[in-house]
Tab-separated table of C-alpha atoms in Angstrom:
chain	number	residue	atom	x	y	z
A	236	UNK	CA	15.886	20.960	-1.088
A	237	UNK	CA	13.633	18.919	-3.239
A	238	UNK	CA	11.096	16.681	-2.287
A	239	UNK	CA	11.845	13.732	-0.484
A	240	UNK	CA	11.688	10.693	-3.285
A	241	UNK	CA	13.974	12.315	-5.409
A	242	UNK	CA	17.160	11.397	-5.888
A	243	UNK	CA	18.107	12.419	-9.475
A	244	UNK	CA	19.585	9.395	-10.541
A	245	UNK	CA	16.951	7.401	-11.764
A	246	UNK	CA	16.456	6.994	-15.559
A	247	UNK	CA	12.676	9.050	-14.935
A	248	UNK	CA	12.464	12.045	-13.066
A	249	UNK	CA	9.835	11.869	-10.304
A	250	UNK	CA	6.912	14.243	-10.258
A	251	UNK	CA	5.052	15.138	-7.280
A	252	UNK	CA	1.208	15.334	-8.463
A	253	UNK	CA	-1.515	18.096	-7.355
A	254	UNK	CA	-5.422	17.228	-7.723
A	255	UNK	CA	-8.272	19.684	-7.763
A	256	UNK	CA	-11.427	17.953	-6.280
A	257	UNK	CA	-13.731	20.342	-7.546
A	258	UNK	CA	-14.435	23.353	-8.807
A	259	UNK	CA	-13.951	25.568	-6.301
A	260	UNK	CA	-11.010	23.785	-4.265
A	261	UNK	CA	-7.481	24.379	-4.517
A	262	UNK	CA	-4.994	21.813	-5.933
A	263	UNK	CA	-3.990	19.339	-3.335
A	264	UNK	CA	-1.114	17.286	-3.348
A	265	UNK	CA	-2.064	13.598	-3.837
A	266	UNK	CA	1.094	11.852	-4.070
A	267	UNK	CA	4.203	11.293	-7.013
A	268	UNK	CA	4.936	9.205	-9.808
A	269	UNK	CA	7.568	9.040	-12.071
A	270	UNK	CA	7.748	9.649	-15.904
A	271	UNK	CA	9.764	10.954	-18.714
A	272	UNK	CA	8.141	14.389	-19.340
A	273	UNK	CA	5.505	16.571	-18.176
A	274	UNK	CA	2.989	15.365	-21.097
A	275	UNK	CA	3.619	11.340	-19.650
A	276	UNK	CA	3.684	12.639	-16.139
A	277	UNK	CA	-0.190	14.184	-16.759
A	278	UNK	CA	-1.082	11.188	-18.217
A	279	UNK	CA	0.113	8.689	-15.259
A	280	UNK	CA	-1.225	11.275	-12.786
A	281	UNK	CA	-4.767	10.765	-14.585
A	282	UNK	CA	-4.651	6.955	-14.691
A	283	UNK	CA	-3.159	6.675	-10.957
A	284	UNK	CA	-4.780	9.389	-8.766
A	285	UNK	CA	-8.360	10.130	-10.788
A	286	UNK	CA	-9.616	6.407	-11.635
A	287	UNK	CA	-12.882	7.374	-9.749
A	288	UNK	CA	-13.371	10.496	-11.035
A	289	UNK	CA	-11.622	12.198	-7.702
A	290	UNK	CA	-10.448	15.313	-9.853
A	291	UNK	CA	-11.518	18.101	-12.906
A	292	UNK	CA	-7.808	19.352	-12.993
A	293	UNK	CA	-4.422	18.024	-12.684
A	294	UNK	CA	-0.975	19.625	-11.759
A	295	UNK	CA	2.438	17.958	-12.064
A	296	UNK	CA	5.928	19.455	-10.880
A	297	UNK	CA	9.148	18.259	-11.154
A	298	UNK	CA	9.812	17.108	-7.316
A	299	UNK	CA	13.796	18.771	-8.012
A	300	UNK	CA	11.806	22.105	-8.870
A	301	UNK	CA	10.471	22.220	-5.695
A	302	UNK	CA	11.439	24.154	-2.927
A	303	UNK	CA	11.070	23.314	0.473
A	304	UNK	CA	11.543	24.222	4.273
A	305	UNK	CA	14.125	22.691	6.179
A	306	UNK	CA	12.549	20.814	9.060
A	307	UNK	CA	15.622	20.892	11.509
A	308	UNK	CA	15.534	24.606	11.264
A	309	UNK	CA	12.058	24.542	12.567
A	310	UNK	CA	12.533	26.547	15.373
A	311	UNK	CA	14.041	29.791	13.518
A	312	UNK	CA	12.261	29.671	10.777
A	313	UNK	CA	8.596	29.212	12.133
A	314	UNK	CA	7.924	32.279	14.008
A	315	UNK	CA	6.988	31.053	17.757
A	316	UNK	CA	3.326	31.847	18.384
A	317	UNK	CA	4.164	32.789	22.192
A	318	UNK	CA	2.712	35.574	23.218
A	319	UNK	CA	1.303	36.297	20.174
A	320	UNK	CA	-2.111	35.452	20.407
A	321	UNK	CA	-3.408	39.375	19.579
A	322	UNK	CA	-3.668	38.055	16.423
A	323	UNK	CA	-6.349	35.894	17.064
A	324	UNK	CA	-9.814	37.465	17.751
A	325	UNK	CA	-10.593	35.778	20.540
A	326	UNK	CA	-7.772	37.656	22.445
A	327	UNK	CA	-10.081	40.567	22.232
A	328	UNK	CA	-12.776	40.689	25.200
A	329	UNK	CA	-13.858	44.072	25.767
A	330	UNK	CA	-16.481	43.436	22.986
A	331	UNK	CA	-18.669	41.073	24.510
A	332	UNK	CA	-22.271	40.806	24.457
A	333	UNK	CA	-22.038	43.398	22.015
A	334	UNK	CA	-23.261	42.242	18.607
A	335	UNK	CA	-22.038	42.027	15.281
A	336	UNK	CA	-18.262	42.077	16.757
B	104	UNK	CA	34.384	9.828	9.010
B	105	UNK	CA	34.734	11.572	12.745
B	106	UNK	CA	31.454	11.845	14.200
B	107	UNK	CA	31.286	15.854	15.939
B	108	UNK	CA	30.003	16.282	19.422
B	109	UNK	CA	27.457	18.501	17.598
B	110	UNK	CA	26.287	16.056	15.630
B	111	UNK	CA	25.859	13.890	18.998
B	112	UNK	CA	23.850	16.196	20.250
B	113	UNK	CA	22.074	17.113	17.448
B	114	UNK	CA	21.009	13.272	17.149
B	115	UNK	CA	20.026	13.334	21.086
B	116	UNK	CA	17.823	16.277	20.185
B	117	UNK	CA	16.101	14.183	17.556
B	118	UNK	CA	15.835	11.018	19.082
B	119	UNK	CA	14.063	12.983	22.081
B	120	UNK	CA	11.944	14.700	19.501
B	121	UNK	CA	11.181	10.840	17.731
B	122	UNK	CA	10.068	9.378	20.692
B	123	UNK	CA	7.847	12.376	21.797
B	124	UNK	CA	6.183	12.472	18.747
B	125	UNK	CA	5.822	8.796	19.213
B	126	UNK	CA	4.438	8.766	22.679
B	127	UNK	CA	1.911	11.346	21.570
B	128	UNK	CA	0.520	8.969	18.830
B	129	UNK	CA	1.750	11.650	16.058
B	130	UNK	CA	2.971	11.084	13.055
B	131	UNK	CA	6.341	10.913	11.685
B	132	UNK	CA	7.224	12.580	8.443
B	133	UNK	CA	9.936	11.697	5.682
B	134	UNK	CA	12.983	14.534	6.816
B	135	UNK	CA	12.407	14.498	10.804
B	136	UNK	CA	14.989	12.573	12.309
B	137	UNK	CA	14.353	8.419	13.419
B	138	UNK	CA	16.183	5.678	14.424
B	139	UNK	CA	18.189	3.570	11.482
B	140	UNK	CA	16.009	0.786	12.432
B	141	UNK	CA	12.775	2.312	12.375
B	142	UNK	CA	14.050	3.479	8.095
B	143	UNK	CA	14.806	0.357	7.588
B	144	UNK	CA	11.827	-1.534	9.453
B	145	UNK	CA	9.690	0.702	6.757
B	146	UNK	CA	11.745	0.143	3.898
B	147	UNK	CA	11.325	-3.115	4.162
B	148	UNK	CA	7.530	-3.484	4.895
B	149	UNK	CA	6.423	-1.168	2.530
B	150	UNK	CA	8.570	-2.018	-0.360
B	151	UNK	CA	7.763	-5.744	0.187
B	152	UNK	CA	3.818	-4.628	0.458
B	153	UNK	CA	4.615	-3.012	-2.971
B	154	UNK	CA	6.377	-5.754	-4.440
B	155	UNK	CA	2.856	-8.201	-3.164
B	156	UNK	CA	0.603	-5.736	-5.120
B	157	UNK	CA	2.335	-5.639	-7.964
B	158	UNK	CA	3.103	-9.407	-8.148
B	159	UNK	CA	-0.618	-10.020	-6.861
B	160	UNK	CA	-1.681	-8.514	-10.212
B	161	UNK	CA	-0.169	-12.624	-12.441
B	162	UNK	CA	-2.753	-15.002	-10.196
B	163	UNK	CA	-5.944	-12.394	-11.552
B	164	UNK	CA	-4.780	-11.271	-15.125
B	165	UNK	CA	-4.823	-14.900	-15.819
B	166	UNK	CA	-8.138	-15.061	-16.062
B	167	UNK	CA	-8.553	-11.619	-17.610
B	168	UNK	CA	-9.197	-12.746	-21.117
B	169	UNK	CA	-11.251	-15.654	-20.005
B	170	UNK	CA	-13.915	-14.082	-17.905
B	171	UNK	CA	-17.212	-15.021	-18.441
B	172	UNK	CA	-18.734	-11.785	-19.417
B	173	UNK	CA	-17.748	-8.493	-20.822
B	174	UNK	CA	-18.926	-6.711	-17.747
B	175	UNK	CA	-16.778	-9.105	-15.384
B	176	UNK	CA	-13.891	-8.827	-17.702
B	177	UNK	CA	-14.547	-4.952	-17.314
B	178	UNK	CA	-14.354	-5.695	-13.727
B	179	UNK	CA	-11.548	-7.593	-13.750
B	180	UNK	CA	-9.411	-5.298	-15.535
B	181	UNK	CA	-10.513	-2.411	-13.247
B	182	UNK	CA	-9.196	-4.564	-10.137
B	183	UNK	CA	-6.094	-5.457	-11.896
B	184	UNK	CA	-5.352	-1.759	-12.550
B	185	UNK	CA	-5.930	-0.853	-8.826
B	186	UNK	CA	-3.471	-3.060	-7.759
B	187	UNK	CA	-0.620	-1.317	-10.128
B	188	UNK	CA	-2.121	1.750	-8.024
B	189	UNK	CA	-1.336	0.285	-5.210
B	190	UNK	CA	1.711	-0.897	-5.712
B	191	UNK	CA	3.110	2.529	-7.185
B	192	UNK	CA	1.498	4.249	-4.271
B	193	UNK	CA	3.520	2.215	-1.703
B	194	UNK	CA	7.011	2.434	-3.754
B	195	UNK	CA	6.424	6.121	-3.708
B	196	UNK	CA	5.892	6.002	-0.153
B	197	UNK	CA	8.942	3.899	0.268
B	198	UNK	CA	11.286	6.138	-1.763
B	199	UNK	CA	10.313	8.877	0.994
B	200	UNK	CA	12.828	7.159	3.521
B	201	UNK	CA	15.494	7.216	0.788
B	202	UNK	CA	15.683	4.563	-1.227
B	203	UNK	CA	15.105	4.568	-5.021
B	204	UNK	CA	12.803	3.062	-6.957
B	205	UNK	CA	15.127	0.932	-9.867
B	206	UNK	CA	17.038	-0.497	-6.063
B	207	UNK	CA	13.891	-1.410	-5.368
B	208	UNK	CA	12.837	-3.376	-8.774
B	209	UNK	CA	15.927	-4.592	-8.485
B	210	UNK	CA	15.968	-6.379	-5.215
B	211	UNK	CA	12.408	-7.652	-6.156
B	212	UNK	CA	13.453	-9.419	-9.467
B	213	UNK	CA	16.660	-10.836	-8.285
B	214	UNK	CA	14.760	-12.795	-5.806
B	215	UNK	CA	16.006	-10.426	-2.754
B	216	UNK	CA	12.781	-9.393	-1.836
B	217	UNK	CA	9.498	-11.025	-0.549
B	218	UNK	CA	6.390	-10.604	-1.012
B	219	UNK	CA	3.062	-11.909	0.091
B	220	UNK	CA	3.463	-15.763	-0.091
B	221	UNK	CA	-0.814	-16.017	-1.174
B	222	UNK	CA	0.580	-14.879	-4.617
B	223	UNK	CA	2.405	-17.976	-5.607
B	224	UNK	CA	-1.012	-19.770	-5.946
B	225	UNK	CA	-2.216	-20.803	-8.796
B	226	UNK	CA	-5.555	-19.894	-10.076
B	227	UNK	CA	-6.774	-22.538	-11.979
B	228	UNK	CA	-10.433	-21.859	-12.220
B	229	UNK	CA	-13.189	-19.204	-12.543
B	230	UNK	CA	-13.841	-19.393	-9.081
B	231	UNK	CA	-10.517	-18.354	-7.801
B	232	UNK	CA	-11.363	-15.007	-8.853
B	233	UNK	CA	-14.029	-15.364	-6.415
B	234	UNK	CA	-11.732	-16.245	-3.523
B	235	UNK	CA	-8.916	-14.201	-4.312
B	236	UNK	CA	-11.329	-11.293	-3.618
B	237	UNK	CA	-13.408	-12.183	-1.139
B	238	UNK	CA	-11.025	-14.093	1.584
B	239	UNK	CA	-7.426	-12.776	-0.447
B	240	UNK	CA	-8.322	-9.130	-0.426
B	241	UNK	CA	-10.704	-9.550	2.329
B	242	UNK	CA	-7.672	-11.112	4.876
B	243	UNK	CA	-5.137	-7.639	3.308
B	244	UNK	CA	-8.165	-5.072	4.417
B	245	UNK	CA	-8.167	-6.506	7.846
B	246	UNK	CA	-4.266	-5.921	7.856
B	247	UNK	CA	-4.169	-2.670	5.838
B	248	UNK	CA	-6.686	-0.656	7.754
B	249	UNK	CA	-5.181	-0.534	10.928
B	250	UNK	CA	-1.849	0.690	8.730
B	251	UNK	CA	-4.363	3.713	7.860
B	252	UNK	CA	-3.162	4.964	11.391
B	253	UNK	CA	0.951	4.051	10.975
B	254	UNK	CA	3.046	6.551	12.631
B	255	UNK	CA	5.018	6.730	9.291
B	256	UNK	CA	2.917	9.493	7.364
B	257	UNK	CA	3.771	8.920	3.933
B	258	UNK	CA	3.009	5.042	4.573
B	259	UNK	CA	-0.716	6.266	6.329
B	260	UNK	CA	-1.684	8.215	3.496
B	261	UNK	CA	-0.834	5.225	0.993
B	262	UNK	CA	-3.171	2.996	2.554
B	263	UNK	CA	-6.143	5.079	3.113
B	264	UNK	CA	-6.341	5.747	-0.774
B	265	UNK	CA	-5.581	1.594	-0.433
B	266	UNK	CA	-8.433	0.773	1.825
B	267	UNK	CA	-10.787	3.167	-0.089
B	268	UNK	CA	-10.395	1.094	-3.423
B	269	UNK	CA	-10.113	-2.039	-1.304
B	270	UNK	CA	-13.169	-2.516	-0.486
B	271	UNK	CA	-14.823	-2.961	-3.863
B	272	UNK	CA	-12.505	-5.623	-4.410
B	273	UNK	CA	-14.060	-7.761	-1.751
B	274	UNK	CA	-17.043	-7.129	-2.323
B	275	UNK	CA	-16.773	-7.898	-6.405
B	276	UNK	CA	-15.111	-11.284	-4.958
B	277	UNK	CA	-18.046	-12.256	-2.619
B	278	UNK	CA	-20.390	-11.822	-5.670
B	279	UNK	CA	-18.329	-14.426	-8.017
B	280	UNK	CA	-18.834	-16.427	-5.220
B	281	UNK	CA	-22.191	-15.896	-4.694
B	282	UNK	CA	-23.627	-16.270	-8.105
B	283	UNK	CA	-21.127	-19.389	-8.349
B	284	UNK	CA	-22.587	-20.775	-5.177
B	285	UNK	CA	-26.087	-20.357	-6.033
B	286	UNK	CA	-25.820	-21.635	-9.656
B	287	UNK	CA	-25.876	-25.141	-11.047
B	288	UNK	CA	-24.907	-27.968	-8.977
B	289	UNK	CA	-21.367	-28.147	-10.624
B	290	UNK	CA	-20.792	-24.065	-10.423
B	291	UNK	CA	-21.096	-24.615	-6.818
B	292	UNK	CA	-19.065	-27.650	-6.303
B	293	UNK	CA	-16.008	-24.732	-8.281
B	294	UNK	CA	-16.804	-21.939	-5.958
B	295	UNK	CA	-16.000	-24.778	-2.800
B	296	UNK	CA	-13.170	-26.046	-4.470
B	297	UNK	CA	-11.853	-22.617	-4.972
B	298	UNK	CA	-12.708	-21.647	-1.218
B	299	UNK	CA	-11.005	-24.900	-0.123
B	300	UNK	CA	-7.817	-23.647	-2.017
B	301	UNK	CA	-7.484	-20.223	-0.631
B	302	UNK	CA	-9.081	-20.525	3.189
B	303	UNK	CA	-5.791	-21.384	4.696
B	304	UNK	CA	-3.278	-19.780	2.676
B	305	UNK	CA	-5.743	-16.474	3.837
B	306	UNK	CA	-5.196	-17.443	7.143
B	307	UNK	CA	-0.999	-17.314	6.843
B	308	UNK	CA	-1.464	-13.947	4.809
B	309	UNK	CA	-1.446	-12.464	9.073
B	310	UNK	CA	1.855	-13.461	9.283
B	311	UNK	CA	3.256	-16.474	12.030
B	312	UNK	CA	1.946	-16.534	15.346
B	313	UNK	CA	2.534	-14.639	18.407
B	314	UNK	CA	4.969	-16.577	19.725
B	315	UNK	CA	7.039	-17.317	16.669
B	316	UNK	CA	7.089	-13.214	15.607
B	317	UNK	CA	9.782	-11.181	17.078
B	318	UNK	CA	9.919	-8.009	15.177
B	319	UNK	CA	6.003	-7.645	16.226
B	320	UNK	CA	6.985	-5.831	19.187
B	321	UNK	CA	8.969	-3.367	18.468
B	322	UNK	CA	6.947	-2.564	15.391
B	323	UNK	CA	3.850	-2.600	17.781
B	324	UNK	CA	6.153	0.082	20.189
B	325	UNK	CA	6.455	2.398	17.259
B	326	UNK	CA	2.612	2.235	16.277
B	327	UNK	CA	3.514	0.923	12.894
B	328	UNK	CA	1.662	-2.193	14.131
B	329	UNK	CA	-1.372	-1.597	16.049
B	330	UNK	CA	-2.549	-5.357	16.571
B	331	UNK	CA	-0.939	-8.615	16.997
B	332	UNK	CA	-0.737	-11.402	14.043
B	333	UNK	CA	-3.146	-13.399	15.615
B	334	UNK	CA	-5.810	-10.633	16.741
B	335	UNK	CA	-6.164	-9.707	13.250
B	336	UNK	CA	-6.525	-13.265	12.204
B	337	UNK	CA	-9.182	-13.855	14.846
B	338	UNK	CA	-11.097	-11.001	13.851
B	339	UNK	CA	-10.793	-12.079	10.593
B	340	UNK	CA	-12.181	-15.539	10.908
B	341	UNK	CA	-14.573	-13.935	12.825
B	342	UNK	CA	-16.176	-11.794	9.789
B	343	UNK	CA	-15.659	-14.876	7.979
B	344	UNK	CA	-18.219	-17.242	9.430
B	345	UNK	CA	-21.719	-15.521	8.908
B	346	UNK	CA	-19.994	-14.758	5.454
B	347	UNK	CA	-19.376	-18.400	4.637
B	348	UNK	CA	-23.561	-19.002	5.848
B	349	UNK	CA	-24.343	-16.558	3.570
B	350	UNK	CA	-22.761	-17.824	0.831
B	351	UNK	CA	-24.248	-21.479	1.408
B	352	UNK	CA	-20.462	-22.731	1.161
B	353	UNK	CA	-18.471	-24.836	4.296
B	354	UNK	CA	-15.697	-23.264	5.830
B	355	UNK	CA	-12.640	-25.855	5.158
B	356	UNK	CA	-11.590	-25.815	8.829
B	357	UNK	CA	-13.374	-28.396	10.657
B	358	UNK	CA	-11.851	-27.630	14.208
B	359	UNK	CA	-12.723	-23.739	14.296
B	360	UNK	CA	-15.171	-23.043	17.605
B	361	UNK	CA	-16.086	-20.043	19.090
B	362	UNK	CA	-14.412	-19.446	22.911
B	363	UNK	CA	-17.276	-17.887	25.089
B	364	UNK	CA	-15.138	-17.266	27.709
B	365	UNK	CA	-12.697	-14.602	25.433
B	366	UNK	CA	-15.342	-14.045	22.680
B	367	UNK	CA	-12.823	-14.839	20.222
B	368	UNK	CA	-12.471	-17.751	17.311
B	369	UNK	CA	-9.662	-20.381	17.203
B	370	UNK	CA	-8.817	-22.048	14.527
B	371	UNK	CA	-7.500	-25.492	13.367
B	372	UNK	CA	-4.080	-25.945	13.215
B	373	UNK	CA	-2.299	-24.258	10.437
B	374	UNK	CA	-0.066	-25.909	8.072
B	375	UNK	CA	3.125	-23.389	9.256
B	376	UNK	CA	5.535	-25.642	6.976
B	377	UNK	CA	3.911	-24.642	3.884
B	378	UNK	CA	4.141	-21.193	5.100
B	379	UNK	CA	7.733	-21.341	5.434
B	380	UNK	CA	7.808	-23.536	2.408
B	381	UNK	CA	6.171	-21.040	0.309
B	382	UNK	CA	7.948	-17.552	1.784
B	383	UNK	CA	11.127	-20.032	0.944
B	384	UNK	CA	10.142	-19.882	-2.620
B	385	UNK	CA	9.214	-23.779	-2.874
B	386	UNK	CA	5.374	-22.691	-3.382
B	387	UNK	CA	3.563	-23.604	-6.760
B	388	UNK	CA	4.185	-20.705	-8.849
B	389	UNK	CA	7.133	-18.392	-7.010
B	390	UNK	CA	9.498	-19.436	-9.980
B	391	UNK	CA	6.710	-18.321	-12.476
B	392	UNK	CA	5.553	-15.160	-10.794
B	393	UNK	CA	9.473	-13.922	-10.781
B	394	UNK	CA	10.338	-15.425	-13.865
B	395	UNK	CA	7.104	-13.425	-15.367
B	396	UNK	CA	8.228	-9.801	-13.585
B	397	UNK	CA	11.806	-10.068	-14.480
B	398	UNK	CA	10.514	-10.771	-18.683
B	399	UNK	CA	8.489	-7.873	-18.394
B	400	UNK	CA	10.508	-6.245	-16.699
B	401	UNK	CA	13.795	-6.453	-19.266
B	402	UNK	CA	10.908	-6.457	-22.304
B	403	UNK	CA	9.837	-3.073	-21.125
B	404	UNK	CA	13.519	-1.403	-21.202
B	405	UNK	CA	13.932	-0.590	-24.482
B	406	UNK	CA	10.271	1.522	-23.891
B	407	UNK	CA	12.059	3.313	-20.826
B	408	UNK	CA	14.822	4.002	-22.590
B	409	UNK	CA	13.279	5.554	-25.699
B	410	UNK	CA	10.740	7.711	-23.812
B	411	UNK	CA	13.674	9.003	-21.831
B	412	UNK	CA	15.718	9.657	-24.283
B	413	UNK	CA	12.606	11.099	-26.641
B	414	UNK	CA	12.297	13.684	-23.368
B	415	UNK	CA	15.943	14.440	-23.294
B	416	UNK	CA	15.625	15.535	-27.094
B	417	UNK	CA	12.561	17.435	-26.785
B	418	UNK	CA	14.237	19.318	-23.995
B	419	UNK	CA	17.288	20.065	-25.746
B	420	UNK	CA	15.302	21.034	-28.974
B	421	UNK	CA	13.329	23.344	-27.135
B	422	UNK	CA	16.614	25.087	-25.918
B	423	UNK	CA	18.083	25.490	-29.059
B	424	UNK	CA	14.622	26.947	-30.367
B	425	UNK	CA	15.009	30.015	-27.465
């Protein structure tokens, strides 16, 4: 399932656009345009989501190349937390008042 | 097409999971589940706040090649371009619930959308650059940041990057102003006539009263709408009045007083037939501004057309070349 925005019938594909803050961030999705190709789909991303200088890199994908999770099947595909809180640290107590644990 | 008792229940399930998420104050995100009418409550509001940016770019590029310095015209331009942001921001929001983005151009330059009625003003003068900013984009930031907090998520996110950007915009408006008001004799007589021209229509940009808006409710139930018409107008009057002192200019209604007893600001009647008038398309300019978005509009085809078609080639060429 692609992104929701697409429908593949418009005469421009639509792009979902990924913006790196900094050096030292990850990519993070800022929104989606639409545009011919990939080179006019960087461009647009520039001039629409970095204006005031919010990013140092730029990533566009085709919205029908994405894959994503289906949110009615949340249930079954989200592994319930439940009793599963051993994986958090805090579930561990014998270790208190002891330091560097 | 028979409708399964599955699918029944399924749509029980999701309406139960819609209003929890409501009741919470969570948000709602573009493949859960909601109610027809909620879709199509947001369709409508955002595509029409679209179709008001991108129209509310005519009344300022007017002036673009006739600003009065390079750095203003630099300024200008800058403003201009946010608003195309903005617009493209919201459509993209919009398309989220489903519906495409040509439908959407479509509806607006066939005259079967609205948009804001402030944008079939003319801007004759200097100084409406001024107002536009200050009281024009001053009146949408009272409206938009509330909508920071819509339960629609898509919608939310739009008008946070909106409100950031916003806020220059008032503030570059309030200086016209200023430097108008505090110039020669004459400069200041432009910046009042240009305040005169824009006070009211400002005012109707918060939508009819109370009383005489039904859909406020239910949008108010769903925490797309967080405050009334006329709260946000009050509190924007409000922010208005030490503004207007410290600008040296009069504000243009002579009947506004301050109510000790509820601490708010009423206002002089307002002129609710030109309202209607104007969202009727009998304002000054709502033939123009259409007239102007359809030309470009049809002007700009061929460019579509070739760009897609010069990606459809590349693609194929690069095909063959594997």
């Amino acid at each position: 399932m692609p992104t929701p925005g697409e429908t593949g019938t418009e005469a421009w594909p639509l792009w979902e656009v990924f913006v790196r803050a900094n050096r030292g961030l990850s990519h993070v999705h800022a929104g989606s345009l639409h545009a011919p190709d990939e080179a006019m789909a960087l461009r647009n991303a520039r001039d629409l989501y970095t204006r005031r200088s919010e990013g140092v890199s730029i990533w566009v994908v085709p919205a029908a190349a994405i894959t994503t999770s289906d949110p009615d099947a949340k249930g079954a595909f989200f592994e319930s937390p439940a009793g599963k809180n051993y994986r958090h640290a805090v579930y561990y107590t014998r270790a208190e008042g002891v330091k560097h644990l | 097409m028979v409708t399964t008792t599955a699918e029944l229940a399924e749509d029980e399930d999701g309406r139960a999971r819609f209003d929890a998420l409501i009741a919470a104050d969570q948000r709602i995100e573009p493949r859960d589940w909601m109610p027809d009418k909620y879709r199509r409550t947001l369709v409508r509001q955002i595509s029409q706040h679209a179709h008001s940016e991108i129209i509310g770019m005519q009344p300022e590029a007017n002036w673009i090649t006739r600003a009065p310095s390079l750095k203003r015209k630099a300024i200008l331009m800058a403003k201009v371009q946010d608003e195309a942001g903005h617009g493209l921001y919201l459509y993209a929001a919009a398309q989220t619930l489903g519906i495409s983005r040509e439908e959407m151009t479509a509806q607006l330059i066939e005259g079967r959308a609205r948009y804001s009625s402030i944008f079939n003003y003319h801007t004759p003068t200097w100084a409406d650059m001024g107002a536009i900013g200050w009281l024009v984009d001053g009146a949408a930031i009272c409206n938009q940041v509330p909508l920071c907090r819509a339960s629609y998520g898509p919608y939310g996110r739009a008008m946070v990057r909106i409100c950031k950007e916003e806020s220059f915009h008032q503030r570059q408006g309030f200086e016209i102003l200023y430097e108008l008001s505090h110039g020669t004799p004459e400069q200041k007589q432009m910046a009042q006539d240009a305040v005169d021209r824009w006070y009211w229509p400002s005012l109707m940009m918060f939508g009819p009263s109370d009383d005489a808006s039904p859909n406020s409710a239910q949008s108010m139930a769903w925490n797309i709408k967080r405050f009334s018409n006329d709260e946000l107008r009050q509190r924007f009057v409000g922010m208005c009045v030490p503004q207007f002192e410290a600008l040296g200019l009069e504000c243009p209604d002579k009947d506004l007083r301050y109510d000790e007893e509820t601490g708010t600001w009423i206002t002089g009647e307002i002129d609710w037939d030109e309202f209607a008038a104007v969202l009727d398309g009998r304002g000054p300019a709502n033939a123009a501004r259409l007239r102007h978005r359809r030309e470009a509009h049809d002007d700009g085809a061929w460019v579509r057309e070739a760009a897609a078609e010069y990606a459809r080639k590349q693609h194929d060429s690069e095909r063959v070349a594997v």
